[in-house]
PDB file of C-alpha atoms in Angstrom:
ATOM      1  CA  GLY A 504     102.759 106.467  93.269  1.00 86.00           C
ATOM      2  CA  ARG A 505     100.427 105.107  90.353  1.00 89.00           C
ATOM      3  CA  LEU A 506     103.240 102.502  89.760  1.00 90.00           C
ATOM      4  CA  HIS A 507     103.081 101.282  93.591  1.00 91.00           C
ATOM      5  CA  TYR A 508      99.260 100.992  92.877  1.00 93.00           C
ATOM      6  CA  TYR A 509      99.135  99.230  89.899  1.00 95.00           C
ATOM      7  CA  GLU A 510     101.537  96.618  91.546  1.00 94.00           C
ATOM      8  CA  ARG A 511      99.027  96.627  94.655  1.00 94.00           C
ATOM      9  CA  CYS A 512      96.193  95.841  92.251  1.00 95.00           C
ATOM     10  CA  GLN A 513      98.131  93.413  90.384  1.00 95.00           C
ATOM     11  CA  ARG A 514      98.890  91.038  93.813  1.00 93.00           C
ATOM     12  CA  TYR A 515      95.367  91.266  95.024  1.00 92.00           C
ATOM     13  CA  TYR A 516      93.957  90.059  91.356  1.00 94.00           C
ATOM     14  CA  GLU A 517      96.069  86.995  91.900  1.00 91.00           C
ATOM     15  CA  GLY A 518      95.422  86.220  95.241  1.00 86.00           C
ATOM     16  CA  LYS A 519      98.760  87.648  96.775  1.00 84.00           C
ATOM     17  CA  HIS A 520      97.332  89.091  99.595  1.00 80.00           C
ATOM     18  CA  LEU A 521      98.599  90.406 102.474  1.00 74.00           C
ATOM     19  CA  ILE A 522      97.749  88.081 105.677  1.00 71.00           C
ATOM     20  CA  MET A 523      96.614  89.949 108.762  1.00 67.00           C
ATOM     21  CA  ALA A 524      97.249  88.043 111.815  1.00 64.00           C
ATOM     22  CA  PRO A 525      99.323  88.598 114.533  1.00 65.00           C
ATOM     23  CA  ASP A 526     103.294  88.321 114.847  1.00 66.00           C
ATOM     24  CA  LYS A 527     103.442  85.173 117.190  1.00 62.00           C
ATOM     25  CA  TYR A 528     101.069  83.047 114.283  1.00 64.00           C
ATOM     26  CA  LEU A 529     102.314  84.442 111.213  1.00 63.00           C
ATOM     27  CA  ASP A 530     105.481  82.047 110.981  1.00 64.00           C
ATOM     28  CA  MET A 531     102.745  79.058 111.513  1.00 63.00           C
ATOM     29  CA  VAL A 532     100.010  80.715 108.601  1.00 62.00           C
ATOM     30  CA  LYS A 533     102.604  81.019 106.668  1.00 61.00           C
ATOM     31  CA  LYS A 534     104.187  77.199 106.912  1.00 63.00           C
ATOM     32  CA  HIS A 535     101.174  75.643 107.683  1.00 63.00           C
ATOM     33  CA  TYR A 536      97.890  77.421 106.834  1.00 60.00           C
ATOM     34  CA  LYS A 537      99.099  78.832 103.224  1.00 59.00           C
ATOM     35  CA  ARG A 538      95.214  80.236 102.590  1.00 57.00           C
ATOM     36  CA  ARG A 539      93.894  83.049 100.745  1.00 62.00           C
ATOM     37  CA  ILE A 540      89.668  83.129  99.895  1.00 74.00           C
ATOM     38  CA  ASN A 541      90.695  85.204  96.316  1.00 85.00           C
ATOM     39  CA  TYR A 542      87.294  86.935  95.428  1.00 88.00           C
ATOM     40  CA  CYS A 543      89.112  90.110  94.222  1.00 91.00           C
ATOM     41  CA  ASP A 544      89.282  87.923  90.598  1.00 91.00           C
ATOM     42  CA  LEU A 545      85.980  88.116  90.411  1.00 92.00           C
ATOM     43  CA  VAL A 546      85.673  91.652  91.525  1.00 94.00           C
ATOM     44  CA  VAL A 547      87.082  91.992  88.409  1.00 95.00           C
ATOM     45  CA  GLU A 548      86.130  88.843  85.926  1.00 94.00           C
ATOM     46  CA  ALA A 549      82.380  90.217  86.546  1.00 94.00           C
ATOM     47  CA  PRO A 550      82.157  92.770  84.571  1.00 94.00           C
ATOM     48  CA  VAL A 551      84.771  92.102  81.956  1.00 94.00           C
ATOM     49  CA  SER A 552      82.552  88.798  81.194  1.00 93.00           C
ATOM     50  CA  ARG A 553      79.558  91.521  80.776  1.00 92.00           C
ATOM     51  CA  MET A 554      82.009  93.940  78.190  1.00 91.00           C
ATOM     52  CA  VAL A 555      81.178  92.329  74.636  1.00 87.00           C
ATOM     53  CA  ILE A 556      81.149  94.676  71.093  1.00 87.00           C
ATOM     54  CA  ASP A 557      78.814  94.037  69.021  1.00 85.00           C
ATOM     55  CA  CYS A 558      79.671  95.643  65.936  1.00 83.00           C
ATOM     56  CA  ILE A 559      81.263  98.368  63.804  1.00 84.00           C
ATOM     57  CA  SER A 560      79.213 100.926  62.825  1.00 85.00           C
ATOM     58  CA  CYS A 561      79.864 103.887  59.814  1.00 85.00           C
ATOM     59  CA  ASP A 562      78.676 105.386  57.277  1.00 86.00           C
ATOM     60  CA  GLU A 563      81.154 104.624  54.666  1.00 87.00           C
ATOM     61  CA  PRO A 564      81.073 101.274  53.291  1.00 85.00           C
ATOM     62  CA  THR A 565      84.691 101.469  52.242  1.00 87.00           C
ATOM     63  CA  ALA A 566      85.162 102.652  55.543  1.00 89.00           C
ATOM     64  CA  LYS A 567      83.513 100.453  58.082  1.00 88.00           C
ATOM     65  CA  GLU A 568      85.162  97.485  55.314  1.00 89.00           C
ATOM     66  CA  ALA A 569      88.632  98.545  56.164  1.00 88.00           C
ATOM     67  CA  LEU A 570      88.061  99.509  59.706  1.00 90.00           C
ATOM     68  CA  GLU A 571      86.587  95.842  59.899  1.00 90.00           C
ATOM     69  CA  GLU A 572      90.057  94.855  58.341  1.00 91.00           C
ATOM     70  CA  VAL A 573      92.089  96.149  60.776  1.00 92.00           C
ATOM     71  CA  TRP A 574      90.233  95.049  63.840  1.00 92.00           C
ATOM     72  CA  LYS A 575      90.322  91.139  62.232  1.00 92.00           C
ATOM     73  CA  TYR A 576      94.124  91.219  61.970  1.00 92.00           C
ATOM     74  CA  ASN A 577      94.742  92.919  65.204  1.00 93.00           C
ATOM     75  CA  ARG A 578      92.113  90.186  66.591  1.00 93.00           C
ATOM     76  CA  MET A 579      90.339  93.218  68.594  1.00 93.00           C
ATOM     77  CA  ASP A 580      87.870  90.336  69.636  1.00 90.00           C
ATOM     78  CA  ALA A 581      90.324  89.321  71.944  1.00 91.00           C
ATOM     79  CA  LYS A 582      92.454  92.250  72.614  1.00 93.00           C
ATOM     80  CA  THR A 583      89.676  94.786  73.974  1.00 94.00           C
ATOM     81  CA  ILE A 584      89.298  92.043  76.422  1.00 95.00           C
ATOM     82  CA  LYS A 585      92.407  92.557  77.533  1.00 94.00           C
ATOM     83  CA  ILE A 586      92.008  96.238  77.702  1.00 96.00           C
ATOM     84  CA  HIS A 587      89.042  95.688  79.960  1.00 96.00           C
ATOM     85  CA  ARG A 588      90.195  93.517  82.156  1.00 96.00           C
ATOM     86  CA  ASN A 589      93.571  95.677  82.654  1.00 96.00           C
ATOM     87  CA  ALA A 590      91.915  99.206  83.041  1.00 96.00           C
ATOM     88  CA  ILE A 591      89.129  97.632  85.131  1.00 96.00           C
ATOM     89  CA  LYS A 592      92.230  95.543  87.640  1.00 96.00           C
ATOM     90  CA  LYS A 593      94.206  98.656  87.661  1.00 96.00           C
ATOM     91  CA  GLY A 594      91.770 101.835  86.592  1.00 95.00           C
ATOM     92  CA  ASP A 595      94.291 102.475  83.225  1.00 96.00           C
ATOM     93  CA  ALA A 596      94.727 100.698  80.424  1.00 96.00           C
ATOM     94  CA  PHE A 597      96.656 102.379  76.783  1.00 97.00           C
ATOM     95  CA  ALA A 598      96.054 101.370  73.106  1.00 96.00           C
ATOM     96  CA  GLN A 599      98.600 102.560  70.641  1.00 96.00           C
ATOM     97  CA  VAL A 600      97.044 102.824  67.407  1.00 95.00           C
ATOM     98  CA  TRP A 601      99.682 103.345  64.564  1.00 93.00           C
ATOM     99  CA  PRO A 602     100.727 102.015  61.161  1.00 92.00           C
ATOM    100  CA  HIS A 603     103.364  98.951  60.028  1.00 88.00           C
ATOM    101  CA  PHE A 604     105.829  99.590  58.402  1.00 85.00           C
ATOM    102  CA  PRO A 605     107.278  96.218  56.110  1.00 83.00           C
ATOM    103  CA  LYS A 606     111.523  96.081  56.832  1.00 79.00           C
ATOM    104  CA  GLY A 607     113.441  98.717  54.374  1.00 74.00           C
ATOM    105  CA  SER A 608     109.992 100.557  53.512  1.00 78.00           C
ATOM    106  CA  THR A 609     108.958 103.425  53.731  1.00 78.00           C
ATOM    107  CA  THR A 610     105.023 103.120  52.786  1.00 82.00           C
ATOM    108  CA  PRO A 611     102.819 101.231  55.686  1.00 84.00           C
ATOM    109  CA  ASP A 612     101.074  97.800  54.591  1.00 87.00           C
ATOM    110  CA  ARG A 613      98.711  97.839  57.406  1.00 89.00           C
ATOM    111  CA  TYR A 614      97.529  99.227  60.848  1.00 91.00           C
ATOM    112  CA  GLU A 615      98.556  98.058  63.889  1.00 94.00           C
ATOM    113  CA  ILE A 616      96.647  98.469  67.487  1.00 95.00           C
ATOM    114  CA  LYS A 617      98.914  97.335  70.469  1.00 95.00           C
ATOM    115  CA  PHE A 618      97.665  97.588  74.021  1.00 96.00           C
ATOM    116  CA  LEU A 619     100.228  98.685  76.813  1.00 95.00           C
ATOM    117  CA  THR A 620     100.002  97.948  79.817  1.00 94.00           C
ATOM    118  CA  PRO A 621      99.783 101.133  82.247  1.00 95.00           C
ATOM    119  CA  ASP A 622     102.674 100.509  84.521  1.00 93.00           C
ATOM    120  CA  ILE A 623     105.194 101.622  81.310  1.00 94.00           C
ATOM    121  CA  VAL A 624     103.062 104.122  79.922  1.00 95.00           C
ATOM    122  CA  LEU A 625     103.061 107.540  81.295  1.00 94.00           C
ATOM    123  CA  PRO A 626     100.259 110.510  80.164  1.00 94.00           C
ATOM    124  CA  ILE A 627     100.815 114.292  80.235  1.00 94.00           C
ATOM    125  CA  TYR A 628      97.273 116.397  80.340  1.00 92.00           C
ATOM    126  CA  GLU A 629      96.548 120.322  79.627  1.00 88.00           C
ATOM    127  CA  SER A 630      96.771 121.702  83.404  1.00 82.00           C
ATOM    128  CA  ASP A 631      93.912 122.872  82.414  1.00 79.00           C
ATOM    129  CA  ASP A 632      92.217 119.996  80.839  1.00 78.00           C
ATOM    130  CA  SER A 633      91.915 116.196  81.876  1.00 75.00           C
ATOM    131  CA  GLU A 634      89.987 115.280  78.373  1.00 79.00           C
ATOM    132  CA  SER A 635      93.330 116.645  76.584  1.00 86.00           C
ATOM    133  CA  LEU A 636      96.694 114.891  75.993  1.00 90.00           C
ATOM    134  CA  ALA A 637     100.044 117.282  75.334  1.00 93.00           C
ATOM    135  CA  MET A 638     102.246 114.014  75.866  1.00 95.00           C
ATOM    136  CA  VAL A 639     102.666 110.443  76.389  1.00 96.00           C
ATOM    137  CA  ARG A 640     105.403 109.059  77.542  1.00 95.00           C
ATOM    138  CA  LYS A 641     105.890 105.270  76.741  1.00 95.00           C
ATOM    139  CA  GLN A 642     108.957 103.700  78.526  1.00 92.00           C
ATOM    140  CA  TRP A 643     110.091  99.923  79.125  1.00 91.00           C
ATOM    141  CA  VAL A 644     112.885  97.847  79.492  1.00 89.00           C
ATOM    142  CA  SER A 645     114.017  95.138  76.821  1.00 88.00           C
ATOM    143  CA  PHE A 646     117.101  92.443  75.875  1.00 87.00           C
ATOM    144  CA  ASP A 647     118.999  92.834  72.736  1.00 85.00           C
ATOM    145  CA  SER A 648     120.414  90.074  71.577  1.00 84.00           C
ATOM    146  CA  ASN A 649     123.618  89.444  73.663  1.00 83.00           C
ATOM    147  CA  GLY A 650     120.935  89.197  76.409  1.00 82.00           C
ATOM    148  CA  GLN A 651     122.224  92.623  77.317  1.00 85.00           C
ATOM    149  CA  PRO A 652     119.242  95.329  78.611  1.00 87.00           C
ATOM    150  CA  VAL A 653     117.813  98.065  76.699  1.00 90.00           C
ATOM    151  CA  ALA A 654     115.882 101.057  77.971  1.00 90.00           C
ATOM    152  CA  HIS A 655     113.291 102.519  76.043  1.00 93.00           C
ATOM    153  CA  LYS A 656     111.527 105.795  75.957  1.00 94.00           C
ATOM    154  CA  TRP A 657     109.470 107.152  73.698  1.00 95.00           C
ATOM    155  CA  LEU A 658     107.649 110.567  73.571  1.00 96.00           C
ATOM    156  CA  PHE A 659     103.974 111.021  71.608  1.00 97.00           C
ATOM    157  CA  TYR A 660     103.073 114.001  70.748  1.00 96.00           C
ATOM    158  CA  PRO A 661     100.600 115.475  68.361  1.00 95.00           C
ATOM    159  CA  ASP A 662     103.373 116.088  65.337  1.00 95.00           C
ATOM    160  CA  ARG A 663     105.768 113.766  66.213  1.00 96.00           C
ATOM    161  CA  ILE A 664     107.099 111.134  68.021  1.00 96.00           C
ATOM    162  CA  GLU A 665     110.680 111.281  70.163  1.00 97.00           C
ATOM    163  CA  ARG A 666     112.576 107.721  70.095  1.00 96.00           C
ATOM    164  CA  TYR A 667     115.126 107.160  72.565  1.00 95.00           C
ATOM    165  CA  TYR A 668     117.446 104.198  74.078  1.00 93.00           C
ATOM    166  CA  ALA A 669     119.994 103.646  76.541  1.00 91.00           C
ATOM    167  CA  PRO A 670     122.017 100.062  76.966  1.00 89.00           C
ATOM    168  CA  LEU A 671     121.797  99.405  81.224  1.00 85.00           C
ATOM    169  CA  ASN A 672     124.209  97.642  82.985  1.00 77.00           C
ATOM    170  CA  ARG A 673     123.588  95.529  86.471  1.00 66.00           C
ATOM    171  CA  GLU A 674     123.351  98.248  88.943  1.00 64.00           C
ATOM    172  CA  THR A 675     121.097 100.116  86.427  1.00 61.00           C
ATOM    173  CA  VAL A 676     118.387  97.131  85.270  1.00 59.00           C
ATOM    174  CA  ARG A 677     117.125  96.923  88.772  1.00 61.00           C
ATOM    175  CA  MET A 678     116.290 100.652  89.746  1.00 57.00           C
ATOM    176  CA  SER A 679     112.353 101.314  88.815  1.00 56.00           C
ATOM    177  CA  VAL A 680     111.388 102.041  85.125  1.00 54.00           C
ATOM    178  CA  ASP A 681     110.481 105.845  86.475  1.00 55.00           C
ATOM    179  CA  ASP A 682     114.462 106.058  87.835  1.00 63.00           C
ATOM    180  CA  PHE A 683     115.773 106.170  84.067  1.00 70.00           C
ATOM    181  CA  THR A 684     116.751 109.773  84.363  1.00 68.00           C
ATOM    182  CA  ASN A 685     120.595 110.329  84.046  1.00 70.00           C
ATOM    183  CA  VAL A 686     121.454 107.146  81.992  1.00 78.00           C
ATOM    184  CA  GLY A 687     122.448 108.671  78.515  1.00 83.00           C
ATOM    185  CA  TRP A 688     119.684 108.426  76.266  1.00 91.00           C
ATOM    186  CA  MET A 689     120.426 108.368  72.583  1.00 93.00           C
ATOM    187  CA  GLU A 690     118.461 109.055  69.501  1.00 94.00           C
ATOM    188  CA  TYR A 691     116.608 105.503  68.383  1.00 93.00           C
ATOM    189  CA  THR A 692     117.265 104.643  64.786  1.00 92.00           C
ATOM    190  CA  ALA A 693     118.092 100.839  65.026  1.00 87.00           C
ATOM    191  CA  ASP A 694     115.015 100.320  62.407  1.00 84.00           C
ATOM    192  CA  GLY A 695     116.058 102.592  59.195  1.00 84.00           C
ATOM    193  CA  PHE A 696     113.300 105.732  61.120  1.00 88.00           C
ATOM    194  CA  SER A 697     115.128 108.680  62.629  1.00 91.00           C
ATOM    195  CA  GLY A 698     114.969 109.262  66.009  1.00 94.00           C
ATOM    196  CA  VAL A 699     111.918 111.998  65.776  1.00 96.00           C
ATOM    197  CA  ILE A 700     109.183 110.391  63.367  1.00 93.00           C
ATOM    198  CA  ASP A 701     106.779 113.077  62.026  1.00 93.00           C
ATOM    199  CA  ASN A 702     103.142 112.310  63.124  1.00 94.00           C
ATOM    200  CA  PRO A 703     100.548 113.593  60.070  1.00 92.00           C
ATOM    201  CA  TYR A 704      97.954 112.815  62.039  1.00 91.00           C
ATOM    202  CA  GLY A 705      97.638 115.728  64.034  1.00 93.00           C
ATOM    203  CA  MET A 706      96.720 113.803  67.514  1.00 94.00           C
ATOM    204  CA  ILE A 707      99.002 111.645  69.841  1.00 95.00           C
ATOM    205  CA  PRO A 708      97.825 107.725  68.592  1.00 95.00           C
ATOM    206  CA  ILE A 709      97.780 106.209  71.986  1.00 96.00           C
ATOM    207  CA  ILE A 710      93.830 106.085  73.787  1.00 95.00           C
ATOM    208  CA  HIS A 711      94.164 106.567  77.297  1.00 95.00           C
ATOM    209  CA  PHE A 712      91.126 103.938  78.791  1.00 95.00           C
ATOM    210  CA  ARG A 713      90.086 105.074  82.505  1.00 94.00           C
ATOM    211  CA  ASN A 714      87.814 102.919  84.213  1.00 94.00           C
ATOM    212  CA  LYS A 715      85.112 105.497  87.661  1.00 89.00           C
ATOM    213  CA  GLU A 716      86.211 108.182  85.260  1.00 83.00           C
ATOM    214  CA  ASP A 717      86.578 111.240  86.989  1.00 80.00           C
ATOM    215  CA  ASP A 718      88.830 114.704  87.727  1.00 76.00           C
ATOM    216  CA  SER A 719      91.483 113.081  88.236  1.00 82.00           C
ATOM    217  CA  PRO A 720      94.287 112.076  85.219  1.00 87.00           C
ATOM    218  CA  PHE A 721      93.328 108.652  85.959  1.00 92.00           C
ATOM    219  CA  GLY A 722      91.576 106.458  86.697  1.00 93.00           C
ATOM    220  CA  THR A 723      89.793 104.091  89.360  1.00 94.00           C
ATOM    221  CA  SER A 724      90.450 100.157  89.691  1.00 95.00           C
ATOM    222  CA  GLU A 725      87.361  98.201  90.933  1.00 95.00           C
ATOM    223  CA  LEU A 726      89.812  96.722  93.167  1.00 94.00           C
ATOM    224  CA  HIS A 727      89.535  99.939  95.129  1.00 93.00           C
ATOM    225  CA  ASN A 728      87.569  99.418  97.839  1.00 92.00           C
ATOM    226  CA  ALA A 729      87.800  96.031  98.381  1.00 91.00           C
ATOM    227  CA  PHE A 730      91.763  96.223  99.970  1.00 90.00           C
ATOM    228  CA  GLU A 731      90.410  95.716 103.102  1.00 89.00           C
ATOM    229  CA  ILE A 732      87.433  93.566 102.526  1.00 89.00           C
ATOM    230  CA  GLN A 733      89.576  90.710 101.371  1.00 88.00           C
ATOM    231  CA  ASP A 734      91.872  91.288 104.202  1.00 85.00           C
ATOM    232  CA  SER A 735      89.321  90.689 106.535  1.00 86.00           C
ATOM    233  CA  ILE A 736      88.031  87.348 104.407  1.00 84.00           C
ATOM    234  CA  ASN A 737      91.205  85.817 104.817  1.00 79.00           C
ATOM    235  CA  ALA A 738      91.509  86.866 108.426  1.00 78.00           C
ATOM    236  CA  LEU A 739      87.937  85.614 109.343  1.00 81.00           C
ATOM    237  CA  SER A 740      88.960  82.887 107.652  1.00 76.00           C
ATOM    238  CA  ILE A 741      92.937  82.072 109.241  1.00 73.00           C
ATOM    239  CA  ASP A 742      91.431  82.882 112.285  1.00 74.00           C
ATOM    240  CA  LEU A 743      88.783  80.288 112.254  1.00 76.00           C
ATOM    241  CA  MET A 744      91.089  77.579 111.227  1.00 69.00           C
ATOM    242  CA  ARG A 745      93.370  78.113 114.371  1.00 69.00           C
ATOM    243  CA  THR A 746      90.375  78.086 116.027  1.00 72.00           C
ATOM    244  CA  ALA A 747      89.638  74.899 114.728  1.00 70.00           C
ATOM    245  CA  GLU A 748      92.925  73.054 114.877  1.00 66.00           C
ATOM    246  CA  PHE A 749      93.768  74.480 118.920  1.00 65.00           C
ATOM    247  CA  GLN A 750      90.411  73.443 120.218  1.00 66.00           C
ATOM    248  CA  ALA A 751      90.859  70.136 118.386  1.00 59.00           C
ATOM    249  CA  TYR A 752      94.378  69.160 120.014  1.00 59.00           C
ATOM    250  CA  LYS A 753      93.602  71.061 123.091  1.00 61.00           C
ATOM    251  CA  GLN A 754      96.545  71.507 125.793  1.00 64.00           C
ATOM    252  CA  ARG A 755      96.965  69.976 128.430  1.00 69.00           C
ATOM    253  CA  TRP A 756      98.221  72.796 131.510  1.00 71.00           C
ATOM    254  CA  VAL A 757      98.242  71.713 135.280  1.00 74.00           C
ATOM    255  CA  THR A 758      98.251  74.574 138.329  1.00 78.00           C
ATOM    256  CA  GLY A 759     100.016  74.107 141.627  1.00 79.00           C
ATOM    257  CA  VAL A 760     103.892  72.910 139.811  1.00 79.00           C
ATOM    258  CA  GLU A 761     106.782  74.726 139.041  1.00 80.00           C
ATOM    259  CA  GLU A 762     107.852  73.152 136.190  1.00 75.00           C
ATOM    260  CA  GLU A 763     111.410  72.131 137.660  1.00 76.00           C
ATOM    261  CA  GLU A 764     109.034  69.995 139.351  1.00 78.00           C
ATOM    262  CA  LEU A 765     107.504  68.214 135.949  1.00 79.00           C
ATOM    263  CA  PRO A 766     109.518  65.098 134.913  1.00 81.00           C
ATOM    264  CA  GLN A 767     112.074  65.433 131.581  1.00 83.00           C
ATOM    265  CA  ASN A 768     111.187  63.093 128.664  1.00 81.00           C
ATOM    266  CA  PRO A 769     115.153  61.713 127.691  1.00 78.00           C
ATOM    267  CA  ASP A 770     114.370  62.024 124.300  1.00 77.00           C
ATOM    268  CA  THR A 771     113.328  65.245 123.836  1.00 75.00           C
ATOM    269  CA  GLY A 772     114.544  66.552 126.998  1.00 73.00           C
ATOM    270  CA  ARG A 773     111.528  68.645 127.334  1.00 73.00           C
ATOM    271  CA  ARG A 774     109.569  68.389 130.315  1.00 70.00           C
ATOM    272  CA  GLU A 775     105.926  66.908 130.370  1.00 66.00           C
TER     273      GLU A 775
END
């Protein structure tokens, strides 16, 4: 259900709205008008443009310098805009924080902050506390060097991270990312680390940004109440164009005569 919700939010943000028109006009509207007046992007971009992080505050000068270095390396001035936009657009956004290990080394050289789209992340909260994460699942599909699809599943716990992968075929790759239940998961060790990595930080390294946070474990998009309004705007616009066209080129009509009595056009074969 959340995936469908995210997909709808993305479609409306991009201006791919539902065209509200009678069936007999729908083909004509799609072929000739192709008109949508998109206000959904404004609903999202207006609050995004006002959300700016001014500074990083820390009592320890050394820690502040380290945080500023992490901030600059990860280009958070641009990445925060992406996080804010997705949280406002879809209701949810995620950021993953974890050390970066050079190839062949077990010593991290820096810390990475990655933006995660909510389409691939499922947070599981404690049943009695919507603020405490019990586990987070990150599941996505990539392609190997041969162009073959591979599914990945990472499970984040406060004490460990479990990593799995599963090669896909043409049938399973068409499945929803949430349907990979029996694809034969195996531990992922291609990067030289164990499939199960210890988490020494005692907390799940994924932060959940929820828009309009309430008692639900998920956020709510700013577009939630704009869907029907946007559909109505498009319907009014299409009706206006259709009315203007038919009023400009009015249809001719006659009464008191049968169709067979009308002369036939030799070129078109129609009776006029």
